[in-house]
mmCIF file of C-alpha atoms in Angstrom:
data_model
loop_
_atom_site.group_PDB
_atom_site.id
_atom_site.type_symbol
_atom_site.label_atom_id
_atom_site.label_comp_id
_atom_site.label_asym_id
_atom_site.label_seq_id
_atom_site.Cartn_x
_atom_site.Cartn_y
_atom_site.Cartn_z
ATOM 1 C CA UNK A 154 -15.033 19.245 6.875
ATOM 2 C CA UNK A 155 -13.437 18.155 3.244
ATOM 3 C CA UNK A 156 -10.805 15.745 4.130
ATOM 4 C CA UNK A 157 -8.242 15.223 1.402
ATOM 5 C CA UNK A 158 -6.112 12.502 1.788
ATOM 6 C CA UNK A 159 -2.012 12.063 0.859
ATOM 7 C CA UNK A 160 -0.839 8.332 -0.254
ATOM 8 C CA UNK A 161 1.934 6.090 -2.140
ATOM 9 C CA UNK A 162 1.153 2.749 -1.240
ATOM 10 C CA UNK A 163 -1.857 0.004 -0.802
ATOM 11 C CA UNK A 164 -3.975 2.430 0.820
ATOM 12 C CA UNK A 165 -5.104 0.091 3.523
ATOM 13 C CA UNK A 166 -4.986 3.143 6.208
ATOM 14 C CA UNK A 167 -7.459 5.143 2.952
ATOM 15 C CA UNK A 168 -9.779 2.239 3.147
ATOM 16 C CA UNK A 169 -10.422 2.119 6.524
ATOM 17 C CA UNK A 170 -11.086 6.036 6.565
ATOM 18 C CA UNK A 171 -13.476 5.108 3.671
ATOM 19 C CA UNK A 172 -15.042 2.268 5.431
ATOM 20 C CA UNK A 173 -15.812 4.163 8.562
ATOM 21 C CA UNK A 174 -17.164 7.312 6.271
ATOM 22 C CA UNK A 175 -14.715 10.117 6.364
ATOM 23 C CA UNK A 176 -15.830 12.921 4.165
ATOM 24 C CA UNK A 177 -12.634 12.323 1.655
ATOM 25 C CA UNK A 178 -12.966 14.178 -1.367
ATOM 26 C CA UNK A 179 -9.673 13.856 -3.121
ATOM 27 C CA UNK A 180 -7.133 11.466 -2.728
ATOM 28 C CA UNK A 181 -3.163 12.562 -4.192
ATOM 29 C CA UNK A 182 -0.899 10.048 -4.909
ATOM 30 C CA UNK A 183 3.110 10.985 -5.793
ATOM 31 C CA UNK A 184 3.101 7.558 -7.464
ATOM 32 C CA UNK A 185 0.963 4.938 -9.238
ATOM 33 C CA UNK A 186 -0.702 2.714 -6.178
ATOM 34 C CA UNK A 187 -3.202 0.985 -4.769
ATOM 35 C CA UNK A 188 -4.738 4.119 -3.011
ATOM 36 C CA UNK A 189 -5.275 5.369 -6.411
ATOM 37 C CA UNK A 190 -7.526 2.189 -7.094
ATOM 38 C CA UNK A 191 -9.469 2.194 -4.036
ATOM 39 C CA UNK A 192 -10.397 5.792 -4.283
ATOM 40 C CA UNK A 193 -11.497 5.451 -7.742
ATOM 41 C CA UNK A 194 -12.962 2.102 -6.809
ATOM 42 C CA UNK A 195 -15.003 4.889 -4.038
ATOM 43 C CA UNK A 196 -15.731 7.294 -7.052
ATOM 44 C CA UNK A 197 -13.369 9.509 -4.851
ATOM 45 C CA UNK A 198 -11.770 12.003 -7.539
ATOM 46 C CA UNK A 199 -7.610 10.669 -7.172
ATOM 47 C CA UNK A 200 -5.225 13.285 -9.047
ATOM 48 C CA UNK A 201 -1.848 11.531 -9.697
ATOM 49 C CA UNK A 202 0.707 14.278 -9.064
ATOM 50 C CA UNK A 203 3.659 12.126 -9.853
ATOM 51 C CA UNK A 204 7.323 12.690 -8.470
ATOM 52 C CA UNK A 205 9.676 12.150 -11.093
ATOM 53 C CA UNK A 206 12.775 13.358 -9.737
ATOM 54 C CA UNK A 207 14.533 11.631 -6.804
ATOM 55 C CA UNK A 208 17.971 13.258 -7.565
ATOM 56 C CA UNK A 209 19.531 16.214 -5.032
ATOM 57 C CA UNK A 210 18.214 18.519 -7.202
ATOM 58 C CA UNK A 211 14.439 17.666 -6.350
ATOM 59 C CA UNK A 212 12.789 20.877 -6.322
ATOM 60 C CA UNK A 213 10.603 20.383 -3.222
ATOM 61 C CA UNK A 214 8.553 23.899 -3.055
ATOM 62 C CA UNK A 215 7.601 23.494 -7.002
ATOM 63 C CA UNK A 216 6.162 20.137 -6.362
ATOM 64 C CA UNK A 217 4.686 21.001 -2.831
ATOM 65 C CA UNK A 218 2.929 23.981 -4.781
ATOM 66 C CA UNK A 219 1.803 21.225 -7.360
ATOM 67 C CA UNK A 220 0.565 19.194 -4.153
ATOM 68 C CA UNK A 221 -1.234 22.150 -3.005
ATOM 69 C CA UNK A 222 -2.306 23.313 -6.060
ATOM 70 C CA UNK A 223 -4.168 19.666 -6.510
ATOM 71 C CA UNK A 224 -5.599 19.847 -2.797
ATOM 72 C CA UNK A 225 -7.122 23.647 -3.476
ATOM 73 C CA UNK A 226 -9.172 22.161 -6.963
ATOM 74 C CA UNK A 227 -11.223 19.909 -3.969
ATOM 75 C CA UNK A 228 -11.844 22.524 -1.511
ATOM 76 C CA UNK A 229 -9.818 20.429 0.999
ATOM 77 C CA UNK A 230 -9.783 21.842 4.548
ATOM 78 C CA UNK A 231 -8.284 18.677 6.367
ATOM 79 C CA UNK A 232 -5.455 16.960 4.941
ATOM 80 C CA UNK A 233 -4.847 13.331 6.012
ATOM 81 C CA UNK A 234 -1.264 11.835 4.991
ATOM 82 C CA UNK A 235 -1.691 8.309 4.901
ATOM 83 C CA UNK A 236 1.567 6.828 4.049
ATOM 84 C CA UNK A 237 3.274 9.270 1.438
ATOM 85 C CA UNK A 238 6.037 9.185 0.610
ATOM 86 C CA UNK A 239 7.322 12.411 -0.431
ATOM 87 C CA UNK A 240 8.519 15.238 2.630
ATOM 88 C CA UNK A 241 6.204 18.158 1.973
ATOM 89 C CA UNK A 242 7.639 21.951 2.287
ATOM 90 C CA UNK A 243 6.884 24.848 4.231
ATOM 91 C CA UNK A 244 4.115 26.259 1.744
ATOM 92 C CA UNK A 245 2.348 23.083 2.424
ATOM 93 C CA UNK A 246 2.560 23.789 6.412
ATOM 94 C CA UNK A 247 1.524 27.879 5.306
ATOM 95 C CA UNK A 248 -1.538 26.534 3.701
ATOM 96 C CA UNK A 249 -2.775 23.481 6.078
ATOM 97 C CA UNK A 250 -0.919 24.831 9.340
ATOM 98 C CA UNK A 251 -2.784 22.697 12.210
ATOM 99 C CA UNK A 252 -5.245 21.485 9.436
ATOM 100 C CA UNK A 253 -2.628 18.445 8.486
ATOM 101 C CA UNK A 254 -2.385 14.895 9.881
ATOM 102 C CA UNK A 255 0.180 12.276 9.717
ATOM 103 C CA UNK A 256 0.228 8.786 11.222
ATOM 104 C CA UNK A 257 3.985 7.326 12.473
ATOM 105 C CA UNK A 258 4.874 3.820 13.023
ATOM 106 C CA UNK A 259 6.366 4.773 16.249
ATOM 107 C CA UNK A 260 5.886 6.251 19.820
ATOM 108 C CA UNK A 261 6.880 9.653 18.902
ATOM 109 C CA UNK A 262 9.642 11.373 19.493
ATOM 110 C CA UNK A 263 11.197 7.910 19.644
ATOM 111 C CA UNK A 264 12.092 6.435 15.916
ATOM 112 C CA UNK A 265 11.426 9.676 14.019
ATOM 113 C CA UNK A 266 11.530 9.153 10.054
ATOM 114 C CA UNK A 267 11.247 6.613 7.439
ATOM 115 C CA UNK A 268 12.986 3.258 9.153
ATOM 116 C CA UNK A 269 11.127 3.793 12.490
ATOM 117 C CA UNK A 270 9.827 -0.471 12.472
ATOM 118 C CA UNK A 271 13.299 -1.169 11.312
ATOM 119 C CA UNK A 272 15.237 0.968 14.314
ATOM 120 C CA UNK A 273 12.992 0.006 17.076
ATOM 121 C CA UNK A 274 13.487 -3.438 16.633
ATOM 122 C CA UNK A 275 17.665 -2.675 16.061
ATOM 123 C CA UNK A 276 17.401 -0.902 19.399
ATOM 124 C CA UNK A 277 15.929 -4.063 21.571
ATOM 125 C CA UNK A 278 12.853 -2.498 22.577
ATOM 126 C CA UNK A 279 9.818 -3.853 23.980
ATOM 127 C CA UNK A 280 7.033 -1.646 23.199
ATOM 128 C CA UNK A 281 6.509 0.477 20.128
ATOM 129 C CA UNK A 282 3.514 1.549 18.380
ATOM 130 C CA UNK A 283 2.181 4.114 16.880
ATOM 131 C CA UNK A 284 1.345 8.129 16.853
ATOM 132 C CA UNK A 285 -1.060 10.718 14.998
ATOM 133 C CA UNK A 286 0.544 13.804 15.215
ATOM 134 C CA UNK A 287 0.115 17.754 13.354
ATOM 135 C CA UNK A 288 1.991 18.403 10.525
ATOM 136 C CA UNK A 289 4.865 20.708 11.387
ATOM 137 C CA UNK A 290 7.802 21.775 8.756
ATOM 138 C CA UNK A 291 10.160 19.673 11.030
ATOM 139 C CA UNK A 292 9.393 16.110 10.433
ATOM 140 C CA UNK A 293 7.659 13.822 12.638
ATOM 141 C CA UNK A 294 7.835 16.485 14.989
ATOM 142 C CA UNK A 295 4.647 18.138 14.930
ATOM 143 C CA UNK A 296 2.211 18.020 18.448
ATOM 144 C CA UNK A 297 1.089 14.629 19.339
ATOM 145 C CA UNK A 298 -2.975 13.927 18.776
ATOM 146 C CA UNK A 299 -2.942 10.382 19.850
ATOM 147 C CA UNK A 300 -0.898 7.337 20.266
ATOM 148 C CA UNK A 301 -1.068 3.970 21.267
ATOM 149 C CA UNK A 302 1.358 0.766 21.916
ATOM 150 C CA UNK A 303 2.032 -1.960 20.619
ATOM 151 C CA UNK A 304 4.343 -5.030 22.067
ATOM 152 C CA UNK A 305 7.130 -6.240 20.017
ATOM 153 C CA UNK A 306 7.451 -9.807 20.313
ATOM 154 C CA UNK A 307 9.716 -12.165 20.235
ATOM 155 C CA UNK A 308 10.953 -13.659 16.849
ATOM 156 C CA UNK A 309 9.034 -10.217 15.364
ATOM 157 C CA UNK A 310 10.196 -8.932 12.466
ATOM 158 C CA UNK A 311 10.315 -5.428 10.409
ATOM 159 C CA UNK A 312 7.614 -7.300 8.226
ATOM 160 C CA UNK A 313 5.340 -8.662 11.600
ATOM 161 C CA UNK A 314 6.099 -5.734 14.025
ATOM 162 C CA UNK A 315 4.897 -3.261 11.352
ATOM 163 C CA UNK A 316 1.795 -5.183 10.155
ATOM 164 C CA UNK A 317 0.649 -5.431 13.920
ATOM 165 C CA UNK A 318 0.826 -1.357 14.415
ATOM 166 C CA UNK A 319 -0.938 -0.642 10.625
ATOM 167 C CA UNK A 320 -3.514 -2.688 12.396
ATOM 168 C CA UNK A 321 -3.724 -0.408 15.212
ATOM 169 C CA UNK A 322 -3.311 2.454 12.429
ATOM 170 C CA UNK A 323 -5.895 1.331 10.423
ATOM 171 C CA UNK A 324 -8.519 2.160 13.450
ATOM 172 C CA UNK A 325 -6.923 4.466 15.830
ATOM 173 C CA UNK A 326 -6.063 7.010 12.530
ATOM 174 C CA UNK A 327 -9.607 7.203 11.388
ATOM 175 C CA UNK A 328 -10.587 7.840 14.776
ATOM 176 C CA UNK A 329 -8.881 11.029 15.390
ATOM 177 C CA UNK A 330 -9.392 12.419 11.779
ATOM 178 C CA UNK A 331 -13.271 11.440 12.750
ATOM 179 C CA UNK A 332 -13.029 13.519 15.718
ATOM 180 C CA UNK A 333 -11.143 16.466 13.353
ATOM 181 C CA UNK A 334 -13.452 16.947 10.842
ATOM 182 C CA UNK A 335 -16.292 17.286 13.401
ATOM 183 C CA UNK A 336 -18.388 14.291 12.126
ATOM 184 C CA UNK A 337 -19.300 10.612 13.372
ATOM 185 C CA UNK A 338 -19.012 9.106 10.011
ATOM 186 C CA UNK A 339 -21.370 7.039 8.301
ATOM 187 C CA UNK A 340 -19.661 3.560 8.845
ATOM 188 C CA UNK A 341 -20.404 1.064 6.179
#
């Protein structure tokens, strides 16, 4: 299965799909980032769709088409969203419907959206961690693949807490999208 994959940031969660051998054959990045550099650095094709806008105005299905639109040119039939940071629309979810991945920094449905490390921590608990889920059009929302724990510790914080769960990320997300795509990798 032709896994494309959805990223903003360092890519460390890209690299570890790359590492164990994921089939990725695109990588899309809303911004310039490191993801961009490791999947050229992986002679993966990376298309830069760039968001531009951040004002109200945003118009969300026009760039989710543009998202989609980049996808379709690599034959993706798995989409893994590894950190990005733009909310997708529903012609996303029409087109990838149960075929679209997302990792949370949280034990779903606790500490839905973007500040999930940040609110955990705010609301004293003990245990977080972190969930793949299906890509619904409500966010963070979608049916639950996998999850695992992870403590929070004393003296933790946003910075420590979140660094320990992208370390569970970093193996437990490859894992599932392994088991997805209906292959056992070819792990470097």
């Amino acid at each position: 299965m032709r896994v494309g994959v959805l990223a903003s940031g360092s890519g460390t969660i890209l690299r570890a799909m790359l590492d164990r051998g994921l089939p990725v054959v695109v990588v899309a990045a809303d911004r310039p980032c490191g993801a961009i550099d490791i999947a050229r650095g992986a002679s993966v094709p990376a298309e830069l769709v760039e968001r531009r806008d951040f004002s109200p105005g945003f118009d969300r299905v026009a760039y989710t088409h543009d998202i989609v639109d980049a996808l379709r040119r690599h034959d993706v039939e798995l989409v893994a969203i590894a950190g990005f940071g733009t909310i997708l629309s529903k012609p996303f979810v029409d087109v990838y419907s149960g075929r679209a991945v997302n990792t949370h920094p949280a034990l779903l449905p606790a500490f839905k959206g973007w500040h999930a490390v940040r609110e955990a921590l705010e609301a004293g608990v003990k245990v977080t961690g972190t969930t793949v889920h299906l890509v619904t059009e409500d966010v963070d929302a979608g049916p639950i693949l996998a999850q695992e724990a992870v403590p929070v510790l004393d003296g933790d914080t946003e910075e420590t807490l979140h660094e320990r769960i992208k370390e569970v990320e970093r193996r437990l997300y490859p894992e599932v999208i392994e088991r997805l795509a209906g292959t056992t990798g070819a792990r470097a």
